[in-house]
mmCIF file of C-alpha atoms in Angstrom:
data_model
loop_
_atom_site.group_PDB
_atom_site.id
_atom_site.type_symbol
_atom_site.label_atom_id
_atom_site.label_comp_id
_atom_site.label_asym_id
_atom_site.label_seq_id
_atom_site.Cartn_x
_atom_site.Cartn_y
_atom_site.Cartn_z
ATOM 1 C CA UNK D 1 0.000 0.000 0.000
ATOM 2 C CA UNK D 2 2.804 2.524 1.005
ATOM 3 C CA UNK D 3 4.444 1.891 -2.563
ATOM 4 C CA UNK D 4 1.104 2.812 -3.965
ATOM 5 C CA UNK D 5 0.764 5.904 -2.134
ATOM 6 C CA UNK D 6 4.334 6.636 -3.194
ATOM 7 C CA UNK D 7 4.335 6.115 -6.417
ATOM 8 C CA UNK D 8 0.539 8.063 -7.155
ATOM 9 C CA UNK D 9 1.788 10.701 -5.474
ATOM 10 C CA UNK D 10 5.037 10.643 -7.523
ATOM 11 C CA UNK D 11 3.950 10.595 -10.590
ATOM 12 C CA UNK D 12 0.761 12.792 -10.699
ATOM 13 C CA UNK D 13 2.911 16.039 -10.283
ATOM 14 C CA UNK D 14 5.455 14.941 -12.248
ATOM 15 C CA UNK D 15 2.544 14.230 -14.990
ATOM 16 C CA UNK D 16 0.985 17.476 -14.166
ATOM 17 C CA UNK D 17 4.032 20.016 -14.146
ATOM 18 C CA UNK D 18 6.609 18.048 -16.530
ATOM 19 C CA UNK D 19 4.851 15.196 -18.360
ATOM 20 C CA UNK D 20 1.901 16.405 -19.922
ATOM 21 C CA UNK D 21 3.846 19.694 -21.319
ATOM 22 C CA UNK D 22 6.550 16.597 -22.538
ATOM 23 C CA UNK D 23 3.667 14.787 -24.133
ATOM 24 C CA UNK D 24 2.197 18.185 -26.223
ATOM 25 C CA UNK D 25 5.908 18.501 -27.330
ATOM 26 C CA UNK D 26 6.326 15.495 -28.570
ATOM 27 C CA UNK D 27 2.805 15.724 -30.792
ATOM 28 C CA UNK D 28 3.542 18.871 -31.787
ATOM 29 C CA UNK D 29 4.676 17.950 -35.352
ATOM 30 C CA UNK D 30 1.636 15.898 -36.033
ATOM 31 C CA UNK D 31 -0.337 19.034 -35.981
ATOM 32 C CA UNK D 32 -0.732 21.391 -38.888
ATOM 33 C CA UNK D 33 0.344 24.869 -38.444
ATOM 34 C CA UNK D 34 -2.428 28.047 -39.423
ATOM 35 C CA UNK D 35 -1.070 30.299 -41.530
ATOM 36 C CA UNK D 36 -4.569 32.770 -42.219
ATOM 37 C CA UNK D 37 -4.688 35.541 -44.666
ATOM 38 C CA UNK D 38 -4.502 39.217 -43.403
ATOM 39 C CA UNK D 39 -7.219 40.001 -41.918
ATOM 40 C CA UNK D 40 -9.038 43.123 -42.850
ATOM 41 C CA UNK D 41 -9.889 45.757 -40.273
ATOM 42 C CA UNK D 42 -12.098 45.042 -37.660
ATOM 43 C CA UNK D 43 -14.292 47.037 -35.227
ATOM 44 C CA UNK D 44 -12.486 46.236 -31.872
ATOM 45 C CA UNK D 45 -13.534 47.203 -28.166
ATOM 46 C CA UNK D 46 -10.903 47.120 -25.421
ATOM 47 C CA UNK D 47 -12.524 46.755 -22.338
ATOM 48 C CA UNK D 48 -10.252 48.038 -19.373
ATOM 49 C CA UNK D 49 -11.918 46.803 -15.644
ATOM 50 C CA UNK D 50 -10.566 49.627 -12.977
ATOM 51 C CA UNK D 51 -10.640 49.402 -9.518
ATOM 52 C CA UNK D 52 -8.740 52.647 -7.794
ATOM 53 C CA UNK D 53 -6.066 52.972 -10.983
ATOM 54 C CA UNK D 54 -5.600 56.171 -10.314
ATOM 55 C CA UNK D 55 -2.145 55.485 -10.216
ATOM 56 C CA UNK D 56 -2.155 53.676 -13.905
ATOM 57 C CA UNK D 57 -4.982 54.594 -15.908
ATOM 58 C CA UNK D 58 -3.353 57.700 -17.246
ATOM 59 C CA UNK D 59 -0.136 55.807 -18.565
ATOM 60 C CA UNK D 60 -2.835 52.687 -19.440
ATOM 61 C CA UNK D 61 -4.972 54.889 -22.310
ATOM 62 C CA UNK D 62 -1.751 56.491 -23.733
ATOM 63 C CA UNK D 63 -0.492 53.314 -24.301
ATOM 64 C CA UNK D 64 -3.817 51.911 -25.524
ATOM 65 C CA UNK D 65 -4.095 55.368 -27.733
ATOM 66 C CA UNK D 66 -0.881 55.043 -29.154
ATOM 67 C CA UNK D 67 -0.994 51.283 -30.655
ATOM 68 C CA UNK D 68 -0.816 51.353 -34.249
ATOM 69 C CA UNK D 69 -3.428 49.038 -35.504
ATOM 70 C CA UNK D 70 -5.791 51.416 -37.734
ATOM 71 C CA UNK D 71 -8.815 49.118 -36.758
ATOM 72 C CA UNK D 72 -12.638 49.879 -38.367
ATOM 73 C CA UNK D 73 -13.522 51.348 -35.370
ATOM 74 C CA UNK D 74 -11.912 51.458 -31.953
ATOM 75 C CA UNK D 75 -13.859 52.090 -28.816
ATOM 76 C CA UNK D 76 -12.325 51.811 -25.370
ATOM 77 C CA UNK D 77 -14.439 51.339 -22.786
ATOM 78 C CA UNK D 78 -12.918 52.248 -18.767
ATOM 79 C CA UNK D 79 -15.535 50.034 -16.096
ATOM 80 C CA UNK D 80 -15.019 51.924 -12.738
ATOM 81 C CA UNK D 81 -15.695 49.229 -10.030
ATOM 82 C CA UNK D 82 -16.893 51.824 -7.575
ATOM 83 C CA UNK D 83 -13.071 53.632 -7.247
ATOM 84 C CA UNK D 84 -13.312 56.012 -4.433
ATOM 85 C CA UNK D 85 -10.084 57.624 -6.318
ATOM 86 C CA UNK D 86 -9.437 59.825 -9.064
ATOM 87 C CA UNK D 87 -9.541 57.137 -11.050
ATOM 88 C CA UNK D 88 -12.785 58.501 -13.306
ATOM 89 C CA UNK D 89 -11.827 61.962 -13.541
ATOM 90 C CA UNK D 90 -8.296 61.050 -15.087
ATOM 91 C CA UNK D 91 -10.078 58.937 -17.587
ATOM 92 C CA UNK D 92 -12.657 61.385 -18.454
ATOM 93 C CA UNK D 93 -9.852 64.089 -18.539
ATOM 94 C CA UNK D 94 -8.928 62.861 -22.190
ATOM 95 C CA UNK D 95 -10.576 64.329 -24.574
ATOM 96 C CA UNK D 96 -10.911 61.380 -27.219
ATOM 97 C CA UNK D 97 -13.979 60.738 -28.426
ATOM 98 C CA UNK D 98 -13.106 56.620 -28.640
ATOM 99 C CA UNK D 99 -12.878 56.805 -24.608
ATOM 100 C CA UNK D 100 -15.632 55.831 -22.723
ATOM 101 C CA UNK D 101 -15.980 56.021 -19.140
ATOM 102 C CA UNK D 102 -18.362 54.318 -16.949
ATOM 103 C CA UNK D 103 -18.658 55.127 -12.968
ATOM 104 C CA UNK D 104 -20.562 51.860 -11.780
ATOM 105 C CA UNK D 105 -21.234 50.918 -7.913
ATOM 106 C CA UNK D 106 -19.039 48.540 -6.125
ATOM 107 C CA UNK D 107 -20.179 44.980 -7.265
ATOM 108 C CA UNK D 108 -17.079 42.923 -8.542
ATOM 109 C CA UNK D 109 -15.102 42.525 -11.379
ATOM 110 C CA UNK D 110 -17.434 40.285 -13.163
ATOM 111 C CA UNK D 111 -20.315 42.117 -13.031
ATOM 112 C CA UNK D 112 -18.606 44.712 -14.259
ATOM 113 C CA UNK D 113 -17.069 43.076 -17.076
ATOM 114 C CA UNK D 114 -20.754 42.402 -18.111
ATOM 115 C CA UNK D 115 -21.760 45.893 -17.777
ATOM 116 C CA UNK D 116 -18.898 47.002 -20.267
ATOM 117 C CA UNK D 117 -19.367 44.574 -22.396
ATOM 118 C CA UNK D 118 -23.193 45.828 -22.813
ATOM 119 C CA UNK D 119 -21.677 49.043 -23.967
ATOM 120 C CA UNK D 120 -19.427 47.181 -26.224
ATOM 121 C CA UNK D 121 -20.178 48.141 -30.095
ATOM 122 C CA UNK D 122 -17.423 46.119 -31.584
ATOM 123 C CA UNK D 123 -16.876 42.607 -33.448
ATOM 124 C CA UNK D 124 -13.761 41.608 -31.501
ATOM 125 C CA UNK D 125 -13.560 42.738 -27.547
ATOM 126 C CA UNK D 126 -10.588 42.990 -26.428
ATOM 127 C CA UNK D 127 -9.841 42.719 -22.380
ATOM 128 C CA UNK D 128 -6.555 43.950 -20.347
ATOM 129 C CA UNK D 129 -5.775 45.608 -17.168
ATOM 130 C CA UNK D 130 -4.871 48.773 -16.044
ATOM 131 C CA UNK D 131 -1.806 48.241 -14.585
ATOM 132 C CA UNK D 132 0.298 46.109 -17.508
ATOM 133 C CA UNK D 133 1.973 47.502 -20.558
ATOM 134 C CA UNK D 134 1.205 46.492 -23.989
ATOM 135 C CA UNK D 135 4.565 46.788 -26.559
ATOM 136 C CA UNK D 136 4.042 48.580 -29.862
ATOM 137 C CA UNK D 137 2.382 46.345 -32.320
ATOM 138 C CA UNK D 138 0.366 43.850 -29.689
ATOM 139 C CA UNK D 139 -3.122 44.839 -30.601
ATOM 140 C CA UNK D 140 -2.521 44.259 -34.227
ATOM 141 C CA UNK D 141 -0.752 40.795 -33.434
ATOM 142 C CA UNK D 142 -3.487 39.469 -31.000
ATOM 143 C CA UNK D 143 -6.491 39.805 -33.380
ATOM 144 C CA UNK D 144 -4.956 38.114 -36.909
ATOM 145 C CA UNK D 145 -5.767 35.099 -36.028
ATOM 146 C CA UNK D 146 -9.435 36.387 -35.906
ATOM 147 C CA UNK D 147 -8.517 35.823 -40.330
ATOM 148 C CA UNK D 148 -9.538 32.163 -39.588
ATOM 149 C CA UNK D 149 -13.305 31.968 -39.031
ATOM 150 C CA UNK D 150 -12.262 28.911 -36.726
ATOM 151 C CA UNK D 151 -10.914 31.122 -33.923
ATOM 152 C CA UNK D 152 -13.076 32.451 -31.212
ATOM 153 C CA UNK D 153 -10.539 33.445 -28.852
ATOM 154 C CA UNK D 154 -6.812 34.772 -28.675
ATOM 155 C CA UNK D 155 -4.709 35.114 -25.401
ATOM 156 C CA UNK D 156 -1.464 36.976 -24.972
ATOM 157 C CA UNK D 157 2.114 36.923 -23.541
ATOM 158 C CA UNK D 158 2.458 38.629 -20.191
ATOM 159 C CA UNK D 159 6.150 39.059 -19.350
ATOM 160 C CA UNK D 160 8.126 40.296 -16.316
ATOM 161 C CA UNK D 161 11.137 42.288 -18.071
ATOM 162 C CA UNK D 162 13.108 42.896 -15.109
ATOM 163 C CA UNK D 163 12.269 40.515 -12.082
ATOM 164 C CA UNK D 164 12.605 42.316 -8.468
ATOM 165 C CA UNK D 165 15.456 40.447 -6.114
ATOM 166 C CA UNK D 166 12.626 38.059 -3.946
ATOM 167 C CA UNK D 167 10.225 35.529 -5.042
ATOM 168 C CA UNK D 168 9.529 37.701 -8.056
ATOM 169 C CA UNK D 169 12.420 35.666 -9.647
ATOM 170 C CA UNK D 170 10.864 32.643 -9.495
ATOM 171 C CA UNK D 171 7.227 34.296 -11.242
ATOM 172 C CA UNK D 172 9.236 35.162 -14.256
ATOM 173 C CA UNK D 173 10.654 31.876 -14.647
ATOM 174 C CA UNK D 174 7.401 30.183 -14.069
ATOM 175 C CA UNK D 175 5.817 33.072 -17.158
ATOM 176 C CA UNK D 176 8.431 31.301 -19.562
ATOM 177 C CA UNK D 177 7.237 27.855 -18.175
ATOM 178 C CA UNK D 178 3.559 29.087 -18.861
ATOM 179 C CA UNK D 179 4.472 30.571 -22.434
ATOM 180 C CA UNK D 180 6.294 26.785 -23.262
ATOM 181 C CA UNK D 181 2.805 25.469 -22.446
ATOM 182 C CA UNK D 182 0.918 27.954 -24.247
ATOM 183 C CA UNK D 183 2.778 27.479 -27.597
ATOM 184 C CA UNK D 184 2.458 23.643 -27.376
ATOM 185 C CA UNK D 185 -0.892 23.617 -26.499
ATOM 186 C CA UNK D 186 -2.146 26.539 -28.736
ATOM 187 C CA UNK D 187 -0.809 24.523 -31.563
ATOM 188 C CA UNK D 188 -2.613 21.211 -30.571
ATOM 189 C CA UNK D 189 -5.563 23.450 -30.669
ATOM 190 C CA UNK D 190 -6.131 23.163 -26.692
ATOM 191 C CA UNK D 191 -5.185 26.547 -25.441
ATOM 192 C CA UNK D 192 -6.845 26.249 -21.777
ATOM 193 C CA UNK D 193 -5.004 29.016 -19.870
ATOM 194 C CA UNK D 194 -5.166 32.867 -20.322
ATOM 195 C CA UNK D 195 -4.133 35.884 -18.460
ATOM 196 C CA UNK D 196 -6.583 39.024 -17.923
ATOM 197 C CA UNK D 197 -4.125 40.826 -19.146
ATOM 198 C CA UNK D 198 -4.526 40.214 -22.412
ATOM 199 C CA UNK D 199 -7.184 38.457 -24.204
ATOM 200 C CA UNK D 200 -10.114 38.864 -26.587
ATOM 201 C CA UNK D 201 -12.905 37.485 -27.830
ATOM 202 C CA UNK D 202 -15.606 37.237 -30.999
ATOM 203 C CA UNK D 203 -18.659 39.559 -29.375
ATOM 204 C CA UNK D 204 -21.145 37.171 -30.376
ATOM 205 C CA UNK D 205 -19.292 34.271 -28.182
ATOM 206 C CA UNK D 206 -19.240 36.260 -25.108
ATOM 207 C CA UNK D 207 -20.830 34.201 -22.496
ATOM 208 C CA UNK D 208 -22.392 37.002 -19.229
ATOM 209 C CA UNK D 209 -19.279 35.981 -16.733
ATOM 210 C CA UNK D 210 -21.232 34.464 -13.349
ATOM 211 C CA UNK D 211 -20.416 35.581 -9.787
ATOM 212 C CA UNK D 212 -16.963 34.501 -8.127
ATOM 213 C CA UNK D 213 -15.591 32.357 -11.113
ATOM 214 C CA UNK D 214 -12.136 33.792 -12.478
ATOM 215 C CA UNK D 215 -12.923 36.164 -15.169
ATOM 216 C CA UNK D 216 -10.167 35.404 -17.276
ATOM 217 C CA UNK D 217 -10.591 31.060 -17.370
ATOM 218 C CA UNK D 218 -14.379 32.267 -17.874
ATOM 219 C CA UNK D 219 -14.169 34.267 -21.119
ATOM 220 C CA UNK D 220 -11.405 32.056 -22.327
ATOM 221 C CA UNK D 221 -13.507 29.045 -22.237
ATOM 222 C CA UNK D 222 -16.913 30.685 -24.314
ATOM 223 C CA UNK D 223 -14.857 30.125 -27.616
ATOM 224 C CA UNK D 224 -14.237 26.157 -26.837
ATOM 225 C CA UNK D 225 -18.234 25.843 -25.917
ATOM 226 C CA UNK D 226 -19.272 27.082 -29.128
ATOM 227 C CA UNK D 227 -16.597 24.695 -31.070
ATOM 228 C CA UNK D 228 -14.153 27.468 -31.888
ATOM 229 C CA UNK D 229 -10.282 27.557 -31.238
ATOM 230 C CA UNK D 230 -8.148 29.750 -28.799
ATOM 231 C CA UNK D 231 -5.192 31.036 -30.350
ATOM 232 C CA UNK D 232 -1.880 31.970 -28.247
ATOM 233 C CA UNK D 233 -0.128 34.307 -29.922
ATOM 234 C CA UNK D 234 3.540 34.717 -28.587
ATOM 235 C CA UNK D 235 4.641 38.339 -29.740
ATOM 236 C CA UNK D 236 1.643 40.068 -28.694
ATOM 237 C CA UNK D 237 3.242 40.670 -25.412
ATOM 238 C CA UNK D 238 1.839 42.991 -22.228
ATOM 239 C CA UNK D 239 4.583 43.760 -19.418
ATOM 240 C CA UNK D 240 4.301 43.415 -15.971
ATOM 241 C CA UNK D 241 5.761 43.628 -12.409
ATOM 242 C CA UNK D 242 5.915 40.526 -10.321
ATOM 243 C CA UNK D 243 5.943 39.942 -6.505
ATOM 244 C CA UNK D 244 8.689 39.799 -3.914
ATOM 245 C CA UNK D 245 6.300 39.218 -0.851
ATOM 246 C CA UNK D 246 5.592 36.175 0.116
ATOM 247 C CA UNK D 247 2.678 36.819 1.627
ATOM 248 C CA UNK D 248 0.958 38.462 -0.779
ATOM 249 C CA UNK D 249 2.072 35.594 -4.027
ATOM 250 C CA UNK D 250 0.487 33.203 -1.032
ATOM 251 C CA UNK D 251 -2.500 35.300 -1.163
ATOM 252 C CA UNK D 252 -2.949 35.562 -4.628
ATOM 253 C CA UNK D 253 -1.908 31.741 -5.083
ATOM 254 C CA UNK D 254 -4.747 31.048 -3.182
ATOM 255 C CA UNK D 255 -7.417 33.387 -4.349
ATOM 256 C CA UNK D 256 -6.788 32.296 -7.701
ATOM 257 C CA UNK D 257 -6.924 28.569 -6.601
ATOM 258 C CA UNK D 258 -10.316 28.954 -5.452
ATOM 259 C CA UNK D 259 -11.898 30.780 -8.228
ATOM 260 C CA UNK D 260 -10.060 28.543 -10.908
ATOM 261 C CA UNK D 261 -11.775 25.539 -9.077
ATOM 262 C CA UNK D 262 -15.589 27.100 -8.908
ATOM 263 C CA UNK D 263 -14.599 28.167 -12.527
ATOM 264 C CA UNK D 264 -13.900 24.367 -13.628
ATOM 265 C CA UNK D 265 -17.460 23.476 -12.095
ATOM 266 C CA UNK D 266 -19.184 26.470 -14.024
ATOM 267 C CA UNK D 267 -16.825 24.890 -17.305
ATOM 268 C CA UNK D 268 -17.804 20.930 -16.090
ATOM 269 C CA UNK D 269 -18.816 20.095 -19.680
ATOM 270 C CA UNK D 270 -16.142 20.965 -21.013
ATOM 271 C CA UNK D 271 -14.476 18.176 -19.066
ATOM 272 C CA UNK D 272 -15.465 15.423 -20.912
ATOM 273 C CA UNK D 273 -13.205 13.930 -23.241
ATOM 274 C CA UNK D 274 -16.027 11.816 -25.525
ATOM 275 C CA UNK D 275 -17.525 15.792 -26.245
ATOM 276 C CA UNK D 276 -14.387 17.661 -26.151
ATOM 277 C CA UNK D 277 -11.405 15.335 -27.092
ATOM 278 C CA UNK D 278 -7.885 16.558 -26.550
ATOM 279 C CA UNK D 279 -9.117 19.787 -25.226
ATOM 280 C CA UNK D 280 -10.527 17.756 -22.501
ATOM 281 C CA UNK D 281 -8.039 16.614 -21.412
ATOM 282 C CA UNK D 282 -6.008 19.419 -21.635
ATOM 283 C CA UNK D 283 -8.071 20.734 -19.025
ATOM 284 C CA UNK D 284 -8.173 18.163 -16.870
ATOM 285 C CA UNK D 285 -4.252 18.004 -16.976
ATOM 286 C CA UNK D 286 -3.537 21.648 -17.091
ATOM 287 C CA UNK D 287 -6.217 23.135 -14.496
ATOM 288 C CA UNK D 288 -7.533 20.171 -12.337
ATOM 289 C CA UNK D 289 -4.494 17.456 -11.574
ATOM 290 C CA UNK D 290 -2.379 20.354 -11.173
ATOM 291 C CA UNK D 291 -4.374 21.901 -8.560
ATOM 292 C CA UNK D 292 -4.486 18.672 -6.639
ATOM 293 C CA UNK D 293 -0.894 17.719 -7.362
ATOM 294 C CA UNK D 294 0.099 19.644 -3.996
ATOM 295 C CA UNK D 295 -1.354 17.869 -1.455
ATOM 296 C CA UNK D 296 -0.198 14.716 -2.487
ATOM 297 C CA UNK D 297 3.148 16.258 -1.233
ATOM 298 C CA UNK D 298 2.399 14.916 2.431
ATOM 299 C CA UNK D 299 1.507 11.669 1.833
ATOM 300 C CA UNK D 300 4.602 11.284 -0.562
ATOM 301 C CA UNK D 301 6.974 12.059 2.275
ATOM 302 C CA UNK D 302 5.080 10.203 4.707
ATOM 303 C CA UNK D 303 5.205 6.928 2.529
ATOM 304 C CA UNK D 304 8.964 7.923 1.262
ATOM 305 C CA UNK D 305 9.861 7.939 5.250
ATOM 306 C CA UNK D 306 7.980 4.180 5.495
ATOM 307 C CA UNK D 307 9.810 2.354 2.229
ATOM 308 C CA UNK D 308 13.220 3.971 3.185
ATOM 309 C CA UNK D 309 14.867 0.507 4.194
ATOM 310 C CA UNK D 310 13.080 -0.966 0.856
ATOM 311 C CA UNK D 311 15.888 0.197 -2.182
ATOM 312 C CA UNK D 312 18.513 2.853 -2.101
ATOM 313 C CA UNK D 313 16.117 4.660 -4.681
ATOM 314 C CA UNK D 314 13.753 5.612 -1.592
ATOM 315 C CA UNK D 315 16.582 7.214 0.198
ATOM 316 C CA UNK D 316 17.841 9.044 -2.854
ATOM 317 C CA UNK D 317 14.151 10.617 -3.270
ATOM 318 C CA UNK D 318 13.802 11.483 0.511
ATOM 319 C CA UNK D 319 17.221 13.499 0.699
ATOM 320 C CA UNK D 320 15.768 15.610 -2.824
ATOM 321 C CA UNK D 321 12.488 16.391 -0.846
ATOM 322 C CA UNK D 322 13.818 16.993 2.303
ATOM 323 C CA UNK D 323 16.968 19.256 0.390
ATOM 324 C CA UNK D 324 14.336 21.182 -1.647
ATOM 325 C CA UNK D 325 12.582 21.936 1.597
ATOM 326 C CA UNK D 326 15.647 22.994 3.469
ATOM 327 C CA UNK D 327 16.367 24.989 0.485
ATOM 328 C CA UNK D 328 12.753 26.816 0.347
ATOM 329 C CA UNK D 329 12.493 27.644 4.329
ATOM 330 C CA UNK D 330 16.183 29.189 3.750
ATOM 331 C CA UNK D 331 14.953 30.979 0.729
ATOM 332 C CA UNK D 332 12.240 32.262 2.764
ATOM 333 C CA UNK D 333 14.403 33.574 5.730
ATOM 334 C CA UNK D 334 16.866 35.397 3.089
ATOM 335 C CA UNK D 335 15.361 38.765 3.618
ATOM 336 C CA UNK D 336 18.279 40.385 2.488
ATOM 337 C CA UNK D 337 18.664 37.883 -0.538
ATOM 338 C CA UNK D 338 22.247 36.978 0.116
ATOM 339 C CA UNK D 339 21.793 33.257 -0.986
ATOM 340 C CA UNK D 340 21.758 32.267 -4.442
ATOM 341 C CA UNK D 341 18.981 32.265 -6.797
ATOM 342 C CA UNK D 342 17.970 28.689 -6.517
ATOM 343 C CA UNK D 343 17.387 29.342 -2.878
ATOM 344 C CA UNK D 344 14.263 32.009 -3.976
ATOM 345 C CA UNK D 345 13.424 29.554 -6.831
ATOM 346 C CA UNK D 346 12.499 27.202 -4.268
ATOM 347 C CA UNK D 347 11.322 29.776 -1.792
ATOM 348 C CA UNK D 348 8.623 30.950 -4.523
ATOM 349 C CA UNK D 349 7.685 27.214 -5.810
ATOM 350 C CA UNK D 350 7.333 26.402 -1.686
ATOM 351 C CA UNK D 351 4.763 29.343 -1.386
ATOM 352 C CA UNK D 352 2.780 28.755 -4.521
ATOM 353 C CA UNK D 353 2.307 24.904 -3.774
ATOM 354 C CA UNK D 354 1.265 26.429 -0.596
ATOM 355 C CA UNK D 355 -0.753 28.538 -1.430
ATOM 356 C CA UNK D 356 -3.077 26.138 -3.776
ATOM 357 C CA UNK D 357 -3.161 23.862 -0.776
ATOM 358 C CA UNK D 358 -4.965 25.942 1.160
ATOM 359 C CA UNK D 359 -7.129 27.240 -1.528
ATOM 360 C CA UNK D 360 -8.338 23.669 -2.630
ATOM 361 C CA UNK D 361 -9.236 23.272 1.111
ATOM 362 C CA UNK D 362 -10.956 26.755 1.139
ATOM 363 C CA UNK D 363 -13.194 25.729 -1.803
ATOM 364 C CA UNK D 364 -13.879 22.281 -0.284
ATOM 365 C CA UNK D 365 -15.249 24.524 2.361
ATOM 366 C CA UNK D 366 -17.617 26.046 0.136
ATOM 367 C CA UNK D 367 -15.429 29.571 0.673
ATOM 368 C CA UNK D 368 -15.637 32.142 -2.413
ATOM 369 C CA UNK D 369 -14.019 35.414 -2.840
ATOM 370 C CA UNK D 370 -16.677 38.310 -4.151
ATOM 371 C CA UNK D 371 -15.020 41.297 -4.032
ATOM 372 C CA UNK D 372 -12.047 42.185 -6.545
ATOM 373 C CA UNK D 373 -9.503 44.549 -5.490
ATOM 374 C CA UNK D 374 -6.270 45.003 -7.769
ATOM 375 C CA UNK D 375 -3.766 45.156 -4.664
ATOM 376 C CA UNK D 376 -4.569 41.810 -3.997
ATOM 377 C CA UNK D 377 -3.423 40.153 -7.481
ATOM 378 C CA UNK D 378 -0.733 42.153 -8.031
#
């Protein structure tokens, strides 16, 4: 029985983090590549969700304003989620008639989102938030796949240029992970993850986003109901900052955790291979063993610790775990990042395996986060 447990809870993160990426790799070749023609201009809403951006918003239309795709029509819509700022006077201080403004009560991102999008006059919406930087060209680059009547959806390439000296480090790292993933699985036709950041959508796909589910899964997932492909495109790439605190990636870890779980049970159809095929299990692999891989981390160590006089093999794995531990806690304790950057590699991998931990048991407790505030996620 202990072998069992060992093994299981081996090989399901391995599967999850290493394997299943391996196996899209591999099959890669076997699937053709989309070349579709130009794509003529397009009437294109960029929705922009704002909670208290008083800080960004300025610096977030400018850069909006100042992309160089010459679309049909662009509109740009700026949801105020009941900011008690100056976030809706800086918005409404540009005088550009494409700018719209909209100064809504406090009632969560989501509902939001909806409102916006019922002010929404383009074909293609377009979502991002305040507080990331597109590069010149990205707007033009996320919609061309929109050429192929196929696609429904596009997602982009969020990036942390210059990573800040704590667990920060290890959130870039895991972006490049994520953009490995999103290349082999956007060309197997089973792009499953997306970022806020940077995403859009065919109007008529767009699904009303329910309470407490994770916005970004959400909207990603109304092209794949209605039998059309998500496209990740690489080079249409939004900047970003990461996080040094450990506290607040364990908070965000676990918020995220928690909606991406109700957001699988909104999504449940989409979970079944006989309807959905490789996209299926996609899913399954990228957004529900993964999210259960870390708490088979206990049990692993518990039945490592039991077969350690059974094969040499058993002591070999116990000294990893018990080294990558040792090297997490000490990466965790480095407040003046002295020790080197493997040490906050496994510092940040310690808190994010954490962090889901607790947020699977959170949903198993029926909890829910309602309320969206920026300062939280970031």
């Amino acid at each position: 029985m202990a072998k069992f447990i060992f093994w299981l809870c081996l090989l399901l993160p391995v599967y999850a983090y290493l394997g299943y990426p391996l196996l899209l790799t591999i099959a890669w070749p076997f699937f053709p590549r989309h070349r579709p023609a130009p794509l003529p201009a397009q009437r294109v809403s960029v929705v922009v969700a704002a909670h208290n951006e008083q800080r960004n918003i300025e610096n977030k239309l400018r850069n909006l304003l100042a992309q160089d795709y010459h679309a049909a029509s662009l509109q740009i819509i700026v949801a105020s989620d009941g900011s008690t700022d100056q976030t809706v006077a800086l918005a409404r201080s540009f005088d550009d008639p494409r700018i719209e403004v909209l100064d809504l009560p406090r009632q969560g991102k989501n509902s939001v989102l909806n409102a916006a999008v019922n002010h929404c006059i383009g074909d293609i919406l377009v979502f991002t938030d305040a507080d990331v930087h597109w590069i010149d060209g990205t707007l033009q680059r996320l919609l061309a796949p929109f050429a192929d009547p196929e696609v429904g959806g596009t997602v982009g390439n969020m990036n942390i240029p210059v990573p800040g000296s704590g667990l920060s480090l290890g959130e870039s790292l895991y972006r490049h992970y994520e953009a490995w993933l999103r290349r082999v699985e956007s060309r197997t036709g089973c792009t499953v993850s997306a970022d806020g950041a940077l995403q859009a959508l065919r109007r008529e796909l767009y699904q009303p986003i329910p309470a407490l589910v994770n916005d970004d899964f959400f909207i990603n997932t109304c092209a794949p109901v209605a039998g059309k492909r998500v496209v990740y495109v690489d080079d249409a790439k939004v900047l970003d900052q990461g996080v040094d605190e450990a506290d607040r990636q364990f908070s965000r870890r676990q918020r995220v955790t928690v909606g991406g779980l109700i957001s699988l049970a909104a999504r449940r159809e989409l979970l079944n291979p006989l309807r959905h095929g490789l996209y299926a299990i996609a899913l399954i692999s990228h957004k529900l063993i993964r999210r259960l891989a870390p708490i088979l981390l206990l049990p692993l160590l518990v039945a490592n610790l039991w077969l350690l006089d059974e094969h040499g093999f058993y002591r070999l794995i116990l000294v990893a775990q018990l080294l990558g531990y040792a090297f997490a806690v000490a990466g965790l304790l480095d407040v003046r990042h002295r020790l080197p950057k493997p040490f906050r590699l496994a510092a940040f991998v310690l808190v994010t395996l954490a962090g889901i931990s607790v947020g699977l048991w959170q949903f198993l407790r029926g909890h829910s986060y309602n309320q969206w505030n920026p300062d939280q996620t970031r």
